mmCIF file with all atom_site columns, C-alpha atoms in Angstrom:
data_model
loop_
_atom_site.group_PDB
_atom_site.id
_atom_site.type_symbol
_atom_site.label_atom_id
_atom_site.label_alt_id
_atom_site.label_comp_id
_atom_site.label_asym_id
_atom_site.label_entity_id
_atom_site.label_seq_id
_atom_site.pdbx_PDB_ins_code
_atom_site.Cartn_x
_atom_site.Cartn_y
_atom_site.Cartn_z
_atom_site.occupancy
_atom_site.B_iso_or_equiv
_atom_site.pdbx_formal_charge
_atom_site.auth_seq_id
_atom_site.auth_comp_id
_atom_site.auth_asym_id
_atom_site.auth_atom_id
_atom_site.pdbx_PDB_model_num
ATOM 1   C CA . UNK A 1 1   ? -7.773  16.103  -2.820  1.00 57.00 ? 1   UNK A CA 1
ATOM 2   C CA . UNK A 1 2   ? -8.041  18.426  0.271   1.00 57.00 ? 2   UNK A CA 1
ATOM 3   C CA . UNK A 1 3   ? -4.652  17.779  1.548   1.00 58.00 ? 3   UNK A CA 1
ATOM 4   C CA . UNK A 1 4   ? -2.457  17.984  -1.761  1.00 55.00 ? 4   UNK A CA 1
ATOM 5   C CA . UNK A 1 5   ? -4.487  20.775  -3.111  1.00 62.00 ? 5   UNK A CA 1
ATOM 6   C CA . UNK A 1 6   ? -2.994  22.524  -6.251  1.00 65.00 ? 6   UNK A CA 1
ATOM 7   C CA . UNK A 1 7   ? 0.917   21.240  -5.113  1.00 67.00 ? 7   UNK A CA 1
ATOM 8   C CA . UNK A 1 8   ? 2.617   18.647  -7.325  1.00 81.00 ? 8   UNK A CA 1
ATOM 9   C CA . UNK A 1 9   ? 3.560   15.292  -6.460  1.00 87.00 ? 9   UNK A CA 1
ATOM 10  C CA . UNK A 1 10  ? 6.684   13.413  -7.961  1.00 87.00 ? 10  UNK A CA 1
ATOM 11  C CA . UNK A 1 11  ? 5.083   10.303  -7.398  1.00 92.00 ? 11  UNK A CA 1
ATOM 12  C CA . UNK A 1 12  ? 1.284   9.678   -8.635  1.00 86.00 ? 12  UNK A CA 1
ATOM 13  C CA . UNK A 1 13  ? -0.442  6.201   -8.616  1.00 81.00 ? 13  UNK A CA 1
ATOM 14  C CA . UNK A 1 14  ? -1.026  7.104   -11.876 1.00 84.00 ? 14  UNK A CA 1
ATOM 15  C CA . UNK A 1 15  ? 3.378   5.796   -12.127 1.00 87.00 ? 15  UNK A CA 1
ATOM 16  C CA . UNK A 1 16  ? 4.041   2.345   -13.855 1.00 87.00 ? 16  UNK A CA 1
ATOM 17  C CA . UNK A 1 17  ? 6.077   1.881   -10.163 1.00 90.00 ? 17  UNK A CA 1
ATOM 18  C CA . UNK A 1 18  ? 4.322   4.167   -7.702  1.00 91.00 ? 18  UNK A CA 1
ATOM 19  C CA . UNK A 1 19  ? 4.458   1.081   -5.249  1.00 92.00 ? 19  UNK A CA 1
ATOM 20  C CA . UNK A 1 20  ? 8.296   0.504   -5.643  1.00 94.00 ? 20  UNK A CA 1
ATOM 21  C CA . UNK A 1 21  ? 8.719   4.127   -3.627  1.00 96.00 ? 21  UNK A CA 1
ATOM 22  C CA . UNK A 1 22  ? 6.897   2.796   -0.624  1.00 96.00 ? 22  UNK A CA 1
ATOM 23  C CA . UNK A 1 23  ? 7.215   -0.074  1.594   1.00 95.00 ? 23  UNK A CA 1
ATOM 24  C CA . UNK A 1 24  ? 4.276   -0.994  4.486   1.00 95.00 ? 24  UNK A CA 1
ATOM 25  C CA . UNK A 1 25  ? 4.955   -2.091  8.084   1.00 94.00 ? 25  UNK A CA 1
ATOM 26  C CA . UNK A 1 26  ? 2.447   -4.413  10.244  1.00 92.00 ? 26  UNK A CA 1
ATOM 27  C CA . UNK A 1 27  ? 1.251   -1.381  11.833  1.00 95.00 ? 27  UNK A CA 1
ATOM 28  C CA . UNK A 1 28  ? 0.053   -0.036  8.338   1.00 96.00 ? 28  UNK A CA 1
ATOM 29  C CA . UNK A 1 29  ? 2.588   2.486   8.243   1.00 97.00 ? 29  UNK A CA 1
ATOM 30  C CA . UNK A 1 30  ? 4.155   3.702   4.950   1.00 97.00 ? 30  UNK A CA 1
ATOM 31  C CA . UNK A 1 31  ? 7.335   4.562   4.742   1.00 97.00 ? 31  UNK A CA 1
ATOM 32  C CA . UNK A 1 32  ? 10.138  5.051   1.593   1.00 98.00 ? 32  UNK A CA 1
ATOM 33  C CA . UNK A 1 33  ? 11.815  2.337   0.465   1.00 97.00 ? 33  UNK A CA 1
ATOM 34  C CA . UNK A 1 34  ? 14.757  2.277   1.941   1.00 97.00 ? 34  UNK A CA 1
ATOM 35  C CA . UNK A 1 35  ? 16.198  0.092   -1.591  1.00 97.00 ? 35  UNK A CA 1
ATOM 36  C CA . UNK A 1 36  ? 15.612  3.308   -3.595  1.00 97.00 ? 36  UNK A CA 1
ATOM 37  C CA . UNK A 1 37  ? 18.077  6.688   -3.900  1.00 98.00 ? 37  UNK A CA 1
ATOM 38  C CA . UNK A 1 38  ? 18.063  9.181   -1.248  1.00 98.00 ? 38  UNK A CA 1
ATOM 39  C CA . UNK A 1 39  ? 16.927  11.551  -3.374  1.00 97.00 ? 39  UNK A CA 1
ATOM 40  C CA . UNK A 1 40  ? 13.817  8.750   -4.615  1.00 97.00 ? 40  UNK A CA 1
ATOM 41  C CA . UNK A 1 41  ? 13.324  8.433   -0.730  1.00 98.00 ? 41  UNK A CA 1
ATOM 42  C CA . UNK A 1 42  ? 12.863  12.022  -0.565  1.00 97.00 ? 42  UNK A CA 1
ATOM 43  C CA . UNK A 1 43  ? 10.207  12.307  -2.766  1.00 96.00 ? 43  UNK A CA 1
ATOM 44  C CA . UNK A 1 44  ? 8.323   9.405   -1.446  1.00 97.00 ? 44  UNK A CA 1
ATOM 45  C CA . UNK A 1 45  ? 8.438   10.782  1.908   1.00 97.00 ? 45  UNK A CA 1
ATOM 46  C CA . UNK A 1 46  ? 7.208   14.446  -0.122  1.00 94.00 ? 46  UNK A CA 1
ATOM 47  C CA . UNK A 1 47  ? 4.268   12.290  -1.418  1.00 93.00 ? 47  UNK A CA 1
ATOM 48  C CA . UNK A 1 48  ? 3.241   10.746  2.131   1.00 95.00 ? 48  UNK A CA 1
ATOM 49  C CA . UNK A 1 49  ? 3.452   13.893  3.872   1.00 92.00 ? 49  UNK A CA 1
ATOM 50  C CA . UNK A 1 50  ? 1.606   15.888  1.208   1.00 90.00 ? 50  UNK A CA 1
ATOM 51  C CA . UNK A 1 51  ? -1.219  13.611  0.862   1.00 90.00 ? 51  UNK A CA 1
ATOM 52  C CA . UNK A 1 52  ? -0.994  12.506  4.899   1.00 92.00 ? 52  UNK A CA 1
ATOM 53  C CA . UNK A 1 53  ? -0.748  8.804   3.939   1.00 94.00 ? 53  UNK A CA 1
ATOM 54  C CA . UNK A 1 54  ? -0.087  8.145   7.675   1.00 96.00 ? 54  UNK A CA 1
ATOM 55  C CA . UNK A 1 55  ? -3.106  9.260   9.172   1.00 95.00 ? 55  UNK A CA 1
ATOM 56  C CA . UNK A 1 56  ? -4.956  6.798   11.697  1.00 96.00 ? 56  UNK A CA 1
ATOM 57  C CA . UNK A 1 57  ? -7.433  5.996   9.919   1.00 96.00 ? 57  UNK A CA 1
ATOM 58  C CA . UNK A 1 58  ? -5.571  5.167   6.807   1.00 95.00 ? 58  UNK A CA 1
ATOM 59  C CA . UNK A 1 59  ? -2.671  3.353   8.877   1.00 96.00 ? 59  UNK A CA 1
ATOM 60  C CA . UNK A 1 60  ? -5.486  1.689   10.325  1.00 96.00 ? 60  UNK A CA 1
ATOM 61  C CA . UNK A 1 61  ? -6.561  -0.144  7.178   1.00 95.00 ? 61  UNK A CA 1
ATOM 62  C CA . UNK A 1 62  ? -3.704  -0.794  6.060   1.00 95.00 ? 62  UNK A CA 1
ATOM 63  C CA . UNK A 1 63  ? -2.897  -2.705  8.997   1.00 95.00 ? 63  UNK A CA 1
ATOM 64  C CA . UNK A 1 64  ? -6.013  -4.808  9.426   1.00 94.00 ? 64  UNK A CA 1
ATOM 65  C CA . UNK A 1 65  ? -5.694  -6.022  5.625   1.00 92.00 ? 65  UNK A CA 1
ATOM 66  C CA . UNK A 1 66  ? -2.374  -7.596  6.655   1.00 92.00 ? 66  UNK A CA 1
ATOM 67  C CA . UNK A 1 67  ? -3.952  -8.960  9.473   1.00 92.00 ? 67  UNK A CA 1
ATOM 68  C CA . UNK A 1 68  ? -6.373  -10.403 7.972   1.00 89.00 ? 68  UNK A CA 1
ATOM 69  C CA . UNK A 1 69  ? -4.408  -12.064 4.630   1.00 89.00 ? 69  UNK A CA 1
ATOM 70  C CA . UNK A 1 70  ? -1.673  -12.920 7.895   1.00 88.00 ? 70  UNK A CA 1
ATOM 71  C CA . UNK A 1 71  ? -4.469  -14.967 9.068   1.00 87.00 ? 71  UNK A CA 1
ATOM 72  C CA . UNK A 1 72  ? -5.546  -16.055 6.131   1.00 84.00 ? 72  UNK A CA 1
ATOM 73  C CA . UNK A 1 73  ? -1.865  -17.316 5.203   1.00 85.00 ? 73  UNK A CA 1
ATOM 74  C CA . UNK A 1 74  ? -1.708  -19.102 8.891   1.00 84.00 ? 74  UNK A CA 1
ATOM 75  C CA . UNK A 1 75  ? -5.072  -21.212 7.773   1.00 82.00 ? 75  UNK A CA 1
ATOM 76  C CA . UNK A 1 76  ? -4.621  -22.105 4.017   1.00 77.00 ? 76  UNK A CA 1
ATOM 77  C CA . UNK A 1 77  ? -0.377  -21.492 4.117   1.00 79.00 ? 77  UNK A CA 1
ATOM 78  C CA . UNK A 1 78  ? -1.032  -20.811 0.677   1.00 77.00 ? 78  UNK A CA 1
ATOM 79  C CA . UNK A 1 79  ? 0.886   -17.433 -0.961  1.00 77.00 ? 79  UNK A CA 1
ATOM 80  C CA . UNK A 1 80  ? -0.123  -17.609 -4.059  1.00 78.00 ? 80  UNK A CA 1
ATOM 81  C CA . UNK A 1 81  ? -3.958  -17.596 -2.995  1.00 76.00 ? 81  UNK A CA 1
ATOM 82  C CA . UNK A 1 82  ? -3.406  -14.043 -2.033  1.00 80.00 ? 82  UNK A CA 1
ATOM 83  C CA . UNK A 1 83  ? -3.400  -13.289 -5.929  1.00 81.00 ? 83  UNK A CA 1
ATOM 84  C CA . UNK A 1 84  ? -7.222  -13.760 -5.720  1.00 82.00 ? 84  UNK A CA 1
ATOM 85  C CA . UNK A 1 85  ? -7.310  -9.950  -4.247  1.00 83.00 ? 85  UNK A CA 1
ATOM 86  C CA . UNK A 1 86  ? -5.928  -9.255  -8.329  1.00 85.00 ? 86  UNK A CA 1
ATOM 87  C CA . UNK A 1 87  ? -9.578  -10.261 -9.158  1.00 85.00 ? 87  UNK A CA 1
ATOM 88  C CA . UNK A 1 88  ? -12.242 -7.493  -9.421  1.00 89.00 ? 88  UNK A CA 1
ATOM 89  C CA . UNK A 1 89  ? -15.984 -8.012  -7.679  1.00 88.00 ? 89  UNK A CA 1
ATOM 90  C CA . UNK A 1 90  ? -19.110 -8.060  -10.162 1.00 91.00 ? 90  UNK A CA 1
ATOM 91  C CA . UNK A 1 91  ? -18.929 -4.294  -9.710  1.00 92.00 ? 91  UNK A CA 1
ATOM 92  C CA . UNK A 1 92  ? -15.341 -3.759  -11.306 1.00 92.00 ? 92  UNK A CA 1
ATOM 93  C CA . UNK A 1 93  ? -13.739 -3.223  -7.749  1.00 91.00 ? 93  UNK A CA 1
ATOM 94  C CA . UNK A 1 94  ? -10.719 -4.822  -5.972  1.00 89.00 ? 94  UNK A CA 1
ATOM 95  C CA . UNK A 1 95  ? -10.866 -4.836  -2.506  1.00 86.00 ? 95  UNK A CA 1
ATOM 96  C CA . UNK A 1 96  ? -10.159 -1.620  -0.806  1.00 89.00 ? 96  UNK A CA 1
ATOM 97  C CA . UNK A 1 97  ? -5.982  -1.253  0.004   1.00 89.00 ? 97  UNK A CA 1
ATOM 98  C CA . UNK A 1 98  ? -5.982  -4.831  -1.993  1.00 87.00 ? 98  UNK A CA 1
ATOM 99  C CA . UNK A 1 99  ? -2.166  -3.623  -3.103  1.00 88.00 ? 99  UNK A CA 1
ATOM 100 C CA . UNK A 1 100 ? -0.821  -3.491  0.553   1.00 90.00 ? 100 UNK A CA 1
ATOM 101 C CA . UNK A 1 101 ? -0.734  -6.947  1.387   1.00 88.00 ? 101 UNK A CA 1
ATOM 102 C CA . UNK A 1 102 ? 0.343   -8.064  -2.626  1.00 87.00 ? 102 UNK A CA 1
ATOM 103 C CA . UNK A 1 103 ? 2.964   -5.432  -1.882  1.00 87.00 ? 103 UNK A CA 1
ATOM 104 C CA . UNK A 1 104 ? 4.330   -6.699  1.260   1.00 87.00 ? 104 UNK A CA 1
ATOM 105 C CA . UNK A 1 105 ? 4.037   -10.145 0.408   1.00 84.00 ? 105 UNK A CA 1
ATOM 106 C CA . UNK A 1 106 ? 6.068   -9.485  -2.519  1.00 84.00 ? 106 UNK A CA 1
ATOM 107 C CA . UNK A 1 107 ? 3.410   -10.659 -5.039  1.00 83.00 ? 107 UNK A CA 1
ATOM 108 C CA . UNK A 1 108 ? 3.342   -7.283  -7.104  1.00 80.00 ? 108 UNK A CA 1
#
């Protein structure tokens, strides 16, 4: 990647619990989670600002997908629907930033 380039990151999505460092706001921000260590907060806010997680256009889709599965939740009031997004298109693909709103939500 062009922003990390050959610096190290303490957390990696390739971690069993990258997603327990981080938590996601409305706006699409992320942010550490505040649950974790200081010192586990530090890093995650070492990974955002290394890879610039909290650039417009990234906040930007973030947000929208919580928009839209907000909406979603407001028509069918269904949470557990949302575990559909855990199901991969005929290509092999989730939906792009499918873990924000399972993440949020609490599903995963």
């Amino acid at each position: 990647d062009v922003r990390q380039k050959d610096r190290l990151l303490d957390i990696t999505p390739l971690d069993r619990d990258c997603l327990s460092y981080f938590v996601f706001s409305l706006d699409g921000k992320i942010r550490p989670n505040p649950q974790k260590t200081i010192e586990e907060q530090a890093k995650a806010q070492d990974t955002i600002n290394k890879l610039n997680l909290n650039i417009y256009k990234l906040k930007n889709r973030r947000s929208q997908i919580l928009q839209d599965t907000y909406n979603w939740l407001q028509q069918y009031r269904d949470i557990t629907s949302l575990k559909k997004l855990l199901i991969k298109d005929k290509n092999g693909h989730f939906v792009p930033f499918y873990f924000v709103p399972l993440h949020y939500y609490g599903i995963i």
